[in-house]
Short mmCIF file of C-alpha atoms in Angstrom, two decimals:
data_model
loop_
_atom_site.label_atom_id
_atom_site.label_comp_id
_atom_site.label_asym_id
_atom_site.label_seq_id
_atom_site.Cartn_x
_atom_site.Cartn_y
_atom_site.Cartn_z
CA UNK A 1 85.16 117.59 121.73
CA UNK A 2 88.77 116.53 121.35
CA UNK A 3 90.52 114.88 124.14
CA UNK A 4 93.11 117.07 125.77
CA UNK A 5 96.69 116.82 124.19
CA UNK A 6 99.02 115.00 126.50
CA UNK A 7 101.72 117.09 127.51
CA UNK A 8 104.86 117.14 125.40
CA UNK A 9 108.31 118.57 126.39
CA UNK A 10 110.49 117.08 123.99
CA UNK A 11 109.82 117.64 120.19
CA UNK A 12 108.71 114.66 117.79
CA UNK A 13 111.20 113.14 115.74
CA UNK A 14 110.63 112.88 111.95
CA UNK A 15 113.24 110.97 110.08
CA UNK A 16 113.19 112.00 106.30
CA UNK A 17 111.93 114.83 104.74
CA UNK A 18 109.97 113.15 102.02
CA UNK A 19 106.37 113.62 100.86
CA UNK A 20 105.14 111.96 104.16
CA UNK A 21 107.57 113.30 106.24
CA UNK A 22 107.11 116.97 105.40
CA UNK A 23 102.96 115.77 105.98
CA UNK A 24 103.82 114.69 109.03
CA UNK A 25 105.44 117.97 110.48
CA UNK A 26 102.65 119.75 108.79
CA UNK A 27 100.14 117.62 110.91
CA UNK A 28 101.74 117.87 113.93
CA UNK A 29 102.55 121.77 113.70
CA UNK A 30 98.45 121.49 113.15
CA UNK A 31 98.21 119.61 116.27
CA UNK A 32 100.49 122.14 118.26
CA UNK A 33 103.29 119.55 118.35
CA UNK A 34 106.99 120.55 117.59
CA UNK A 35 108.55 118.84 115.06
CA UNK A 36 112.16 118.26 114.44
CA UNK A 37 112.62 116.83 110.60
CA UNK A 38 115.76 114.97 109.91
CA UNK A 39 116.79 114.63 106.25
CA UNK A 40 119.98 112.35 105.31
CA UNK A 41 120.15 114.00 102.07
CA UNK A 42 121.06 117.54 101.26
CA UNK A 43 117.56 118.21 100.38
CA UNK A 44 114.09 117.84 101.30
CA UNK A 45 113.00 115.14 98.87
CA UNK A 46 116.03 113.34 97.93
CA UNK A 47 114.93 110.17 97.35
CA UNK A 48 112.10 111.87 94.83
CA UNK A 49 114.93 113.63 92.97
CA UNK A 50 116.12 109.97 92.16
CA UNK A 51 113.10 109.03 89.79
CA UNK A 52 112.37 112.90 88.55
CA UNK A 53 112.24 111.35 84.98
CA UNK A 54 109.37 108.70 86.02
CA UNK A 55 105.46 110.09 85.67
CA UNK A 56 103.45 109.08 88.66
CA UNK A 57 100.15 106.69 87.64
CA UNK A 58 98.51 108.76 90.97
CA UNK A 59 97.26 112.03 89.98
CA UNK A 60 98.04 115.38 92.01
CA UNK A 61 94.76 115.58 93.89
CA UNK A 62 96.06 111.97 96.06
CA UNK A 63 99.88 113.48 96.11
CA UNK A 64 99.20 116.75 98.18
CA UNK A 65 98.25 116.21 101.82
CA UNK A 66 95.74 118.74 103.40
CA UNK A 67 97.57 119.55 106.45
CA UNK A 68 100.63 120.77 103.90
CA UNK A 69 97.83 122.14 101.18
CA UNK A 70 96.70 124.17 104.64
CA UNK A 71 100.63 125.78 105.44
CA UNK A 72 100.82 126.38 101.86
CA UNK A 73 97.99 128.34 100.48
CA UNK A 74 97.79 131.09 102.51
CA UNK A 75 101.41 131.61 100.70
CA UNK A 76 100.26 132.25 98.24
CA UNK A 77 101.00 128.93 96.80
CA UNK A 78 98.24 127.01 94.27
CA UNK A 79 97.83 123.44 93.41
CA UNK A 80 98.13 122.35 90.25
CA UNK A 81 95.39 120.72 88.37
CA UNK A 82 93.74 117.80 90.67
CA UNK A 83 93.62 115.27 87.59
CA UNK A 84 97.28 115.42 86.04
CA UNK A 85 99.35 112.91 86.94
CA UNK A 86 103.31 114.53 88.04
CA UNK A 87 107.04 113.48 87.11
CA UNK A 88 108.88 112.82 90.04
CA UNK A 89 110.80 116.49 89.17
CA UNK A 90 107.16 118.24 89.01
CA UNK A 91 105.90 116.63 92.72
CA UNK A 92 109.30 118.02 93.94
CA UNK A 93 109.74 121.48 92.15
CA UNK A 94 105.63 122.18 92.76
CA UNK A 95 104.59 120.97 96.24
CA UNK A 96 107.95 119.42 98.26
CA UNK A 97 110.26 121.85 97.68
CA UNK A 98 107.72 124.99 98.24
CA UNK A 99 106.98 123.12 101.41
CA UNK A 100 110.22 122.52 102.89
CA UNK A 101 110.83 126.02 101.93
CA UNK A 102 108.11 127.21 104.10
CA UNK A 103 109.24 129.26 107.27
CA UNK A 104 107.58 126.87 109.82
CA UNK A 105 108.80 123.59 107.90
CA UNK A 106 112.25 125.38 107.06
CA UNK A 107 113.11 126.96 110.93
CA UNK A 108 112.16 122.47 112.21
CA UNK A 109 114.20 121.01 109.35
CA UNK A 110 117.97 119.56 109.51
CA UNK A 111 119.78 118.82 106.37
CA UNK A 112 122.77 116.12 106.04
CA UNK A 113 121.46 114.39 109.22
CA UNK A 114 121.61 110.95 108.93
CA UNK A 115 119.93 109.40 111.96
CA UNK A 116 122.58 106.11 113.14
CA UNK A 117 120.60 104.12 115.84
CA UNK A 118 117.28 104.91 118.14
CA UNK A 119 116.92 103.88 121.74
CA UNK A 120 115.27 104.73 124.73
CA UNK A 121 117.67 106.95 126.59
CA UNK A 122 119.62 104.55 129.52
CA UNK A 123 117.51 101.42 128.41
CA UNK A 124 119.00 99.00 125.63
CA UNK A 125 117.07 96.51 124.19
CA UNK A 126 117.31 94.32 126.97
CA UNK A 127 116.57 96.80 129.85
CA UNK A 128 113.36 96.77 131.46
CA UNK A 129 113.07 99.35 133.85
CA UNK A 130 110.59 101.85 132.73
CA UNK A 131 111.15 101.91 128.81
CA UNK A 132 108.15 103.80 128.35
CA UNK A 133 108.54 107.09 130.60
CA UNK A 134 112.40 107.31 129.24
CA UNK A 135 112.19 109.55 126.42
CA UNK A 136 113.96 108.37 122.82
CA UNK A 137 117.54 108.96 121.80
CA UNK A 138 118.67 109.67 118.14
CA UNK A 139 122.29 109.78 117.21
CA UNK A 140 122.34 111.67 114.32
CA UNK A 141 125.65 112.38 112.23
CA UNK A 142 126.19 115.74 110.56
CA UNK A 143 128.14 116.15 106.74
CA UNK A 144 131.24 116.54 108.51
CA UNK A 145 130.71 112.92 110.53
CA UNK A 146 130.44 114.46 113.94
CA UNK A 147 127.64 112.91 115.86
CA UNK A 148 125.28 114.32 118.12
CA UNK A 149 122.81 113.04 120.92
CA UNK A 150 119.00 114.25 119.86
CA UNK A 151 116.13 113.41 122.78
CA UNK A 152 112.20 113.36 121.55
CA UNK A 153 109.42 112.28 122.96
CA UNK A 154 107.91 110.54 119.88
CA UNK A 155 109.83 109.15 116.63
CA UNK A 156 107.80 109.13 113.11
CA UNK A 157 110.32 107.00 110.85
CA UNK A 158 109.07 108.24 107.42
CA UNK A 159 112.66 107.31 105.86
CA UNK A 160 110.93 105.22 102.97
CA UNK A 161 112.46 102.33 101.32
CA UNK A 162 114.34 103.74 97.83
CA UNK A 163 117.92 103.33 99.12
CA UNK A 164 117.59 99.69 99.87
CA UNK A 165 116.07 97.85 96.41
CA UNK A 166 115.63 93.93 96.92
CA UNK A 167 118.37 92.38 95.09
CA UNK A 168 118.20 90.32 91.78
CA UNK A 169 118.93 86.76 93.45
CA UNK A 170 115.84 84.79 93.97
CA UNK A 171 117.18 83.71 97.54
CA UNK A 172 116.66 87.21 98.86
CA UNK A 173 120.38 87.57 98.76
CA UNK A 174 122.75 89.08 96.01
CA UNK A 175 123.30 86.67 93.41
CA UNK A 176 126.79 85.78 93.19
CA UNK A 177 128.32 88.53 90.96
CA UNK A 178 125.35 90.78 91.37
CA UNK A 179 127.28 92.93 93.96
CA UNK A 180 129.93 93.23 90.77
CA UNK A 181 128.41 93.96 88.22
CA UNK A 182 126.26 97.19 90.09
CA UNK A 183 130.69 98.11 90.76
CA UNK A 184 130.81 97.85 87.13
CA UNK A 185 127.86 100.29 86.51
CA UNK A 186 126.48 97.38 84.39
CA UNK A 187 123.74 96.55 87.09
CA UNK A 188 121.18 99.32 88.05
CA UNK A 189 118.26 99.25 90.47
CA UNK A 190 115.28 101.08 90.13
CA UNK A 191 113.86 102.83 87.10
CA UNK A 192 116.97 104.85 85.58
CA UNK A 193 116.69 107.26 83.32
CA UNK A 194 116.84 105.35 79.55
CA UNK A 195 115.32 108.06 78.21
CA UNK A 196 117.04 111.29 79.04
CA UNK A 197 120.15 110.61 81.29
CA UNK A 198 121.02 107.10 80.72
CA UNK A 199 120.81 106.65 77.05
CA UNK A 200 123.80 106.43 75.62
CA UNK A 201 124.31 103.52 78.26
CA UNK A 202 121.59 101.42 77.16
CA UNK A 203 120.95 102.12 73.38
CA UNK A 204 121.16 99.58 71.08
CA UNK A 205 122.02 96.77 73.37
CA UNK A 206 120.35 94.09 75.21
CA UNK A 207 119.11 94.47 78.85
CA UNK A 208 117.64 92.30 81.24
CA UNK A 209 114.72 93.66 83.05
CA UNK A 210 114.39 91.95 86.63
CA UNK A 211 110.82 91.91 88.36
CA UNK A 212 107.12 92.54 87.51
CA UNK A 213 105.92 95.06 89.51
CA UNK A 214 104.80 98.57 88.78
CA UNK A 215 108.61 99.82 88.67
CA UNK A 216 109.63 96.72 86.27
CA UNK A 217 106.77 97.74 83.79
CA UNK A 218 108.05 101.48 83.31
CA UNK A 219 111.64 100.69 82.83
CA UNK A 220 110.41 98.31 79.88
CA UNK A 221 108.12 100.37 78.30
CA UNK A 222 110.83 103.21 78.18
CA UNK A 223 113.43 100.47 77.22
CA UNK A 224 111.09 99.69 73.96
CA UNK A 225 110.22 103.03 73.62
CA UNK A 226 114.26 103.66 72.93
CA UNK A 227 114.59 100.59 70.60
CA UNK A 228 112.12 102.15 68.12
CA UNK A 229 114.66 105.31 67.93
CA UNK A 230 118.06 102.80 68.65
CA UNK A 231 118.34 99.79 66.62
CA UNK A 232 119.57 97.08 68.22
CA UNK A 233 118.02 97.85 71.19
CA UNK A 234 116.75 93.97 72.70
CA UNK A 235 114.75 93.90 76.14
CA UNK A 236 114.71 90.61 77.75
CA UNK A 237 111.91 90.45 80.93
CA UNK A 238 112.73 88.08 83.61
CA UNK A 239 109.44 86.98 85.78
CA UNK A 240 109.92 84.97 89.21
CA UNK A 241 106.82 82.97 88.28
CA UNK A 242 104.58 81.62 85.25
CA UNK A 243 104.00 84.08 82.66
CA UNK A 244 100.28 82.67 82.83
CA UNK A 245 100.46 84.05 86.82
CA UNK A 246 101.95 87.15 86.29
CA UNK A 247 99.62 90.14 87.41
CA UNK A 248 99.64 92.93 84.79
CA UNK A 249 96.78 94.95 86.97
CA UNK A 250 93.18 95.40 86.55
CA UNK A 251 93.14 97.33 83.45
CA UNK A 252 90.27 99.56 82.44
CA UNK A 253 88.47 98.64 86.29
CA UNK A 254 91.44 100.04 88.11
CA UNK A 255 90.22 103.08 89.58
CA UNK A 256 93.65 104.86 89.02
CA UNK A 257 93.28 105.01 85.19
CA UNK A 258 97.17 105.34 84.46
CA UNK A 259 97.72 102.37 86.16
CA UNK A 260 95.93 100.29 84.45
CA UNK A 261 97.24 101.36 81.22
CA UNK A 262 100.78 100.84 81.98
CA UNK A 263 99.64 97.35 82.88
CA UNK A 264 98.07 97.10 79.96
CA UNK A 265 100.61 98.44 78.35
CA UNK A 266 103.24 95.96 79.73
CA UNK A 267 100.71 93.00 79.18
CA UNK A 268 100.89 94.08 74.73
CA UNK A 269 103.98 94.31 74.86
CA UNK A 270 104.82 90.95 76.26
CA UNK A 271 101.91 89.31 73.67
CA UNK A 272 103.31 91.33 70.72
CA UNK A 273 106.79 90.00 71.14
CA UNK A 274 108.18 93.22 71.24
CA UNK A 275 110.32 91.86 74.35
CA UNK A 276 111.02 88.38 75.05
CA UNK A 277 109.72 87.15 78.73
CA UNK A 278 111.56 84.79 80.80
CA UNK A 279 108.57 83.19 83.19
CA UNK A 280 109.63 81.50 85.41
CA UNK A 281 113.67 82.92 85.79
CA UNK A 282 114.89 82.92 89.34
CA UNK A 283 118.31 84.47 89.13
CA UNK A 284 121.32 82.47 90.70
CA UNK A 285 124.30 83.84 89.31
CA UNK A 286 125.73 86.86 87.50
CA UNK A 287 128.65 86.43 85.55
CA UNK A 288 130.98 88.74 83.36
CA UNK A 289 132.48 87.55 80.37
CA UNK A 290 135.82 89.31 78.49
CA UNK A 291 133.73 91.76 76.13
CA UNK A 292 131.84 92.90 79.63
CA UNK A 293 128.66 90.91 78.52
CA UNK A 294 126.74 89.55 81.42
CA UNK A 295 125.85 85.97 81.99
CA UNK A 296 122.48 85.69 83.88
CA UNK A 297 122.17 82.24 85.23
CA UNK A 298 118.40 81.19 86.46
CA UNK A 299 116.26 77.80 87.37
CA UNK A 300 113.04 77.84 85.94
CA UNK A 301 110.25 75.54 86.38
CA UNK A 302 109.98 72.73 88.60
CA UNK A 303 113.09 70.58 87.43
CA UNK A 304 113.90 72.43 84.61
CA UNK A 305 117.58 72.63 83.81
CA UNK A 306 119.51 76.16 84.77
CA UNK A 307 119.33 78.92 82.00
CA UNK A 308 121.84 81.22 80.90
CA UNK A 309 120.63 84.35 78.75
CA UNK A 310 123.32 87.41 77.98
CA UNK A 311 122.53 90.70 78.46
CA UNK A 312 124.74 94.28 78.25
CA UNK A 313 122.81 95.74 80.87
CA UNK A 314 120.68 94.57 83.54
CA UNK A 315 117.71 96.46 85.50
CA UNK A 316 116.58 95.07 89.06
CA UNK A 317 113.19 96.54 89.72
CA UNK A 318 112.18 93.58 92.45
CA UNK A 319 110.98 95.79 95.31
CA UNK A 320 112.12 97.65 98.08
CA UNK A 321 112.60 96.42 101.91
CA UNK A 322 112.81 98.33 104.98
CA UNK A 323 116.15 99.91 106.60
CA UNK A 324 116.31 98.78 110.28
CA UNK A 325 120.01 98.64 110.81
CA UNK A 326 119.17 101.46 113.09
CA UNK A 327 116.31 100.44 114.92
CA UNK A 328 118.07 97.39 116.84
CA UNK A 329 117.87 98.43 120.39
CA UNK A 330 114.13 99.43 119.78
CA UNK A 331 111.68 96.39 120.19
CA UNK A 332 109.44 96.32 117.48
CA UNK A 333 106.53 93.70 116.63
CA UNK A 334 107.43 92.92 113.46
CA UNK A 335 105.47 90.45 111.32
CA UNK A 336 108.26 87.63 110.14
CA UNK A 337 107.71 87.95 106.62
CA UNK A 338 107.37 91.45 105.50
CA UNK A 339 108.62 93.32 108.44
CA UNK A 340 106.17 95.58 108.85
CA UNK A 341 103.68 95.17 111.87
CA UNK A 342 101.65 92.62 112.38
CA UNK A 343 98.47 94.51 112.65
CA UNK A 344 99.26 95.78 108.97
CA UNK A 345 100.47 92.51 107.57
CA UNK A 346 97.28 91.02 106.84
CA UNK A 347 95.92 94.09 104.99
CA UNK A 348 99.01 93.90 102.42
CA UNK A 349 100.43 90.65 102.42
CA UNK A 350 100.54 89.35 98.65
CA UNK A 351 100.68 85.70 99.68
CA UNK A 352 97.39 86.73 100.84
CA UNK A 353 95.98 88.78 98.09
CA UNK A 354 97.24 90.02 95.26
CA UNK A 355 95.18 93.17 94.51
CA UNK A 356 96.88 95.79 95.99
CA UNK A 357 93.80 97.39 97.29
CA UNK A 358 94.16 98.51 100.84
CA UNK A 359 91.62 99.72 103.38
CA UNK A 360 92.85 103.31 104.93
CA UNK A 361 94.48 102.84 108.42
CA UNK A 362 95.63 104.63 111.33
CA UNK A 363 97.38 104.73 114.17
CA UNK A 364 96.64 101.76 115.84
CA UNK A 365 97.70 99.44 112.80
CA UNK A 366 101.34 101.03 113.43
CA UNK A 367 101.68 100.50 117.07
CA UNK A 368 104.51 98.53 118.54
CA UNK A 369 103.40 97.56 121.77
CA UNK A 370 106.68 97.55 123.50
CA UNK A 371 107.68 100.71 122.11
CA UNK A 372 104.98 103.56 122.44
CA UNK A 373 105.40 106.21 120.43
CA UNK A 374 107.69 105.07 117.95
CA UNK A 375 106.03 104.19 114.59
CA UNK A 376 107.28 103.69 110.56
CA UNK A 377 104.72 105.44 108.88
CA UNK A 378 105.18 106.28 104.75
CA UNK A 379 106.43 103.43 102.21
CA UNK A 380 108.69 101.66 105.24
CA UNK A 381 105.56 101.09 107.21
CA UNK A 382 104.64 98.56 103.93
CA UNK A 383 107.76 96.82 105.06
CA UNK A 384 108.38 94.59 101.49
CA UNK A 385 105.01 94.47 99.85
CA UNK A 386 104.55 96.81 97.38
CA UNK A 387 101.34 98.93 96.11
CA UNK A 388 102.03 101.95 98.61
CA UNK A 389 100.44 105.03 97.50
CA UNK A 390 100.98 108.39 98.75
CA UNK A 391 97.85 109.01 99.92
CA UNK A 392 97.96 105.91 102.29
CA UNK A 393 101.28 107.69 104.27
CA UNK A 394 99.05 111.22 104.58
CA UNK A 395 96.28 109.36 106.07
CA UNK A 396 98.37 107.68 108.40
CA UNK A 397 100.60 110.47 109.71
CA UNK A 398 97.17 112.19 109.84
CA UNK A 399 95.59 109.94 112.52
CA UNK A 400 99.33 109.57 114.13
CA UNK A 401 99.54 113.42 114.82
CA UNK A 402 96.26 113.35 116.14
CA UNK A 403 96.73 110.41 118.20
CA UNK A 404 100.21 111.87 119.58
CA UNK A 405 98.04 115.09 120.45
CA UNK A 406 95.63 112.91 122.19
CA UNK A 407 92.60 113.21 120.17
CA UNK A 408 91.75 109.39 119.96
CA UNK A 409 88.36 109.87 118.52
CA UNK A 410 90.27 111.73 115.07
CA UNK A 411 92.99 109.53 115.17
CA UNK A 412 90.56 106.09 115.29
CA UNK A 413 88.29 107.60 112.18
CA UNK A 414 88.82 106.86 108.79
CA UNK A 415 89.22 109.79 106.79
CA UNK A 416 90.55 108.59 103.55
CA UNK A 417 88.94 106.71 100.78
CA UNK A 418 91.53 104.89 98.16
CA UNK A 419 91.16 103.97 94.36
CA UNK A 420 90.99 100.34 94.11
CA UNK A 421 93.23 98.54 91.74
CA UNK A 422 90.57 97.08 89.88
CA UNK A 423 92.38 93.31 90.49
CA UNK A 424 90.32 90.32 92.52
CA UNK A 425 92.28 87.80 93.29
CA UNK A 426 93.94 85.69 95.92
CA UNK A 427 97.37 83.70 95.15
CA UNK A 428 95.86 80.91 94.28
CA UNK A 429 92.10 81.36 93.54
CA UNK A 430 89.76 84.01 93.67
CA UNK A 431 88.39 85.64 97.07
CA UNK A 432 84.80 85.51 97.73
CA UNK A 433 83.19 88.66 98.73
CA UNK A 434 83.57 89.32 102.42
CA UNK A 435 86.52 87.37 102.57
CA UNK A 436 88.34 89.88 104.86
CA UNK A 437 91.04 90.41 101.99
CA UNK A 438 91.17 92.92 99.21
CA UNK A 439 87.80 91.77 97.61
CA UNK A 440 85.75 92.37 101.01
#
């Protein structure tokens, strides 16, 4: 039998209305919880609406959580097929938006509310006192700018990572002229659209494509796919380490068979010649000559001299970090390196392993010990490192809504199983089985 659900008065805070967040109200509605979803954007799934043109490698039946599967079918609603893998557009137009849209997600849902700063009402970060009986404070702005006080007894930050992109400088910082040239609408960030929206902007000229992630590898495969159709189309791919240590993915053993085909993909394409790699290029400056050609300055290899290639365009596709300009007067645990907690930094670090593979986790992996009941859950609870999947953020606000509700036995079990990338390896030699890391 469940434990009895502690007593709530306040409703639950969910910033963003994303996949996970809209998962998360569903759970907690499930639970008996109230939710109160708080969306920056002017619609549920904003930040999806931003890649609509990209095709998922994760197949529908690890996109739709059950909880929101549960509020939708009776609806009237029906899934589409488990094993085709969605646009960005298709996951919003088939499962968020007829979520949001849904009268008990609709009637808990605020649009244009941008959450500021969360605290713990009458306790800054330095106040003792009792920090964990005061309830939490949102100030969230409206369209219009006015600003208003919110109170909730639990926050689920599900806010993602999309609108802050690492930057191109190998510091961690903008690269001088970086900040400039994304003015200039030379710079972009992300995967844009070279295909459909974008084209005009980067047919038949030379871009630089920064990173070599998942997010790198589509916007050069649609950048070659345009030079076939655009002549004088050049891509140029800039690596932060040695071609020979660049991971391309696990191929044909990845269980998640589109993503080891675009690895594969991006691995031909890089042996054919069809773009030229730059392994190592760690970019230091970004300059802008007279004819609005960019100058890409970057160090390679040991004491290698500087380099200087020219592009038209450049894409930045190195990563995402976590937004916590408005978490300061909350004290979190965060682990130093990729800001996400330290119970959960060991699972995803890549300096640990490189595989992406993670083991399903709950609750208790999200807990900041100073703060009960405030917890990042979705892509943000990854911090920097990469390889989230969706299905990851639905297991966790899963075991957090049950957890919240007081049923510790559901929220401790493990109710998810994930595809494994098919990629063994540690940074710098292989893991033996058992090891603890993504090979275990």
């Amino acid at each position: 039998m469940p434990d009895s659900p502690a007593p709530r008065r306040l409703p639950v805070a969910v910033i963003g209305a994303g996949p996970v967040g809209l998962a998360a109200a569903a759970h907690l509605l499930a639970r008996g919880l109230e939710p109160l979803i708080l969306e920056a954007g002017p619609e549920p799934g904003h930040a999806v609406r931003a890649w609509s043109h990209v095709r998922m490698f994760s197949p529908w039946r690890f996109n739709i959580d059950a909880a929101a599967r549960a509020l939708l079918e009776p609806t009237g609603w029906r899934a589409p097929p488990p094993d085709e893998h969605p646009t960005g557009a298709e996951l919003h137009a088939r499962y968020l938006a007829p979520l949001a849209a849904h009268p008990a997600i609709a009637a808990r849902l605020r649009r244009n509310a941008r959450v500021l700063g969360v605290a713990r009402r009458h306790h800054d970060r330095m106040r003792d006192g009792r920090r964990a009986a005061a309830p939490f404070v949102l100030q969230v702005a409206a369209a219009d700018g006015a600003v208003e006080e919110i109170l909730a007894d639990a926050v689920l930050d599900c806010s993602g990572t999309w609108f802050t992109p690492a930057p191109a400088g190998a510091h961690g910082l903008p690269a001088p002229g970086e900040a400039a040239a994304a003015r200039e609408g030379l710079l972009a960030y992300g995967i844009p659209d070279v295909l459909g929206a974008a084209r005009a902007h980067y047919a038949g000229r030379t871009t630089l494509v920064v990173g070599g992630g998942h997010s790198a590898m589509n916007a050069v495969l649609d950048l070659v796919r345009l030079a076939r159709t655009a002549p004088g189309t050049r891509v140029l791919w800039a690596f932060r380490r040695p071609l020979a240590a660049v991971n391309f993915g696990g191929g044909a053993a990845d269980a998640l068979r589109a993503r080891g085909e675009l690895g594969e993909q991006a691995r031909r394409l890089v042996e054919s010649g069809a773009v030229t790699p730059l392994a190592p290029f760690l970019v230091e400056r970004i300059a802008r000559d007279a004819d609005g050609t960019l100058r890409v300055t970057g160090a390679g290899e040991g004491d290698a001299a500087p380099r200087t290639v020219r592009a038209e365009r450049v894409i930045v596709a190195t990563g995402f970090r976590p937004d916590l300009s408005f978490l300061g007067e909350l004290r979190l645990a965060l682990d130093p390196s990729l800001q996400t907690t330290p119970a959960l930094a060991p699972l995803i670090d890549p300096n640990l392993h490189a595989c992406g593979t993670v083991r399903p986790h709950g609750w208790a992996a999200l807990a900041h010990p100073e703060e009960p009941g405030f917890f990042a859950a979705g892509m943000k609870s990854y911090g920097r490192a990469p390889t989230f999947l969706l299905a990851t953020g639905y297991e966790q606000v899963r075991s957090l809504a049950a957890h919240l509700a007081g049923d510790e036995a559901a929220a401790r079990a493990v109710m998810l199983e994930l595809p494994a990338t098919g990629v063994c390896s540690a940074a710098s030699a292989p893991e033996p089985v058992g090891a603890g890391g993504c090979c275990a």
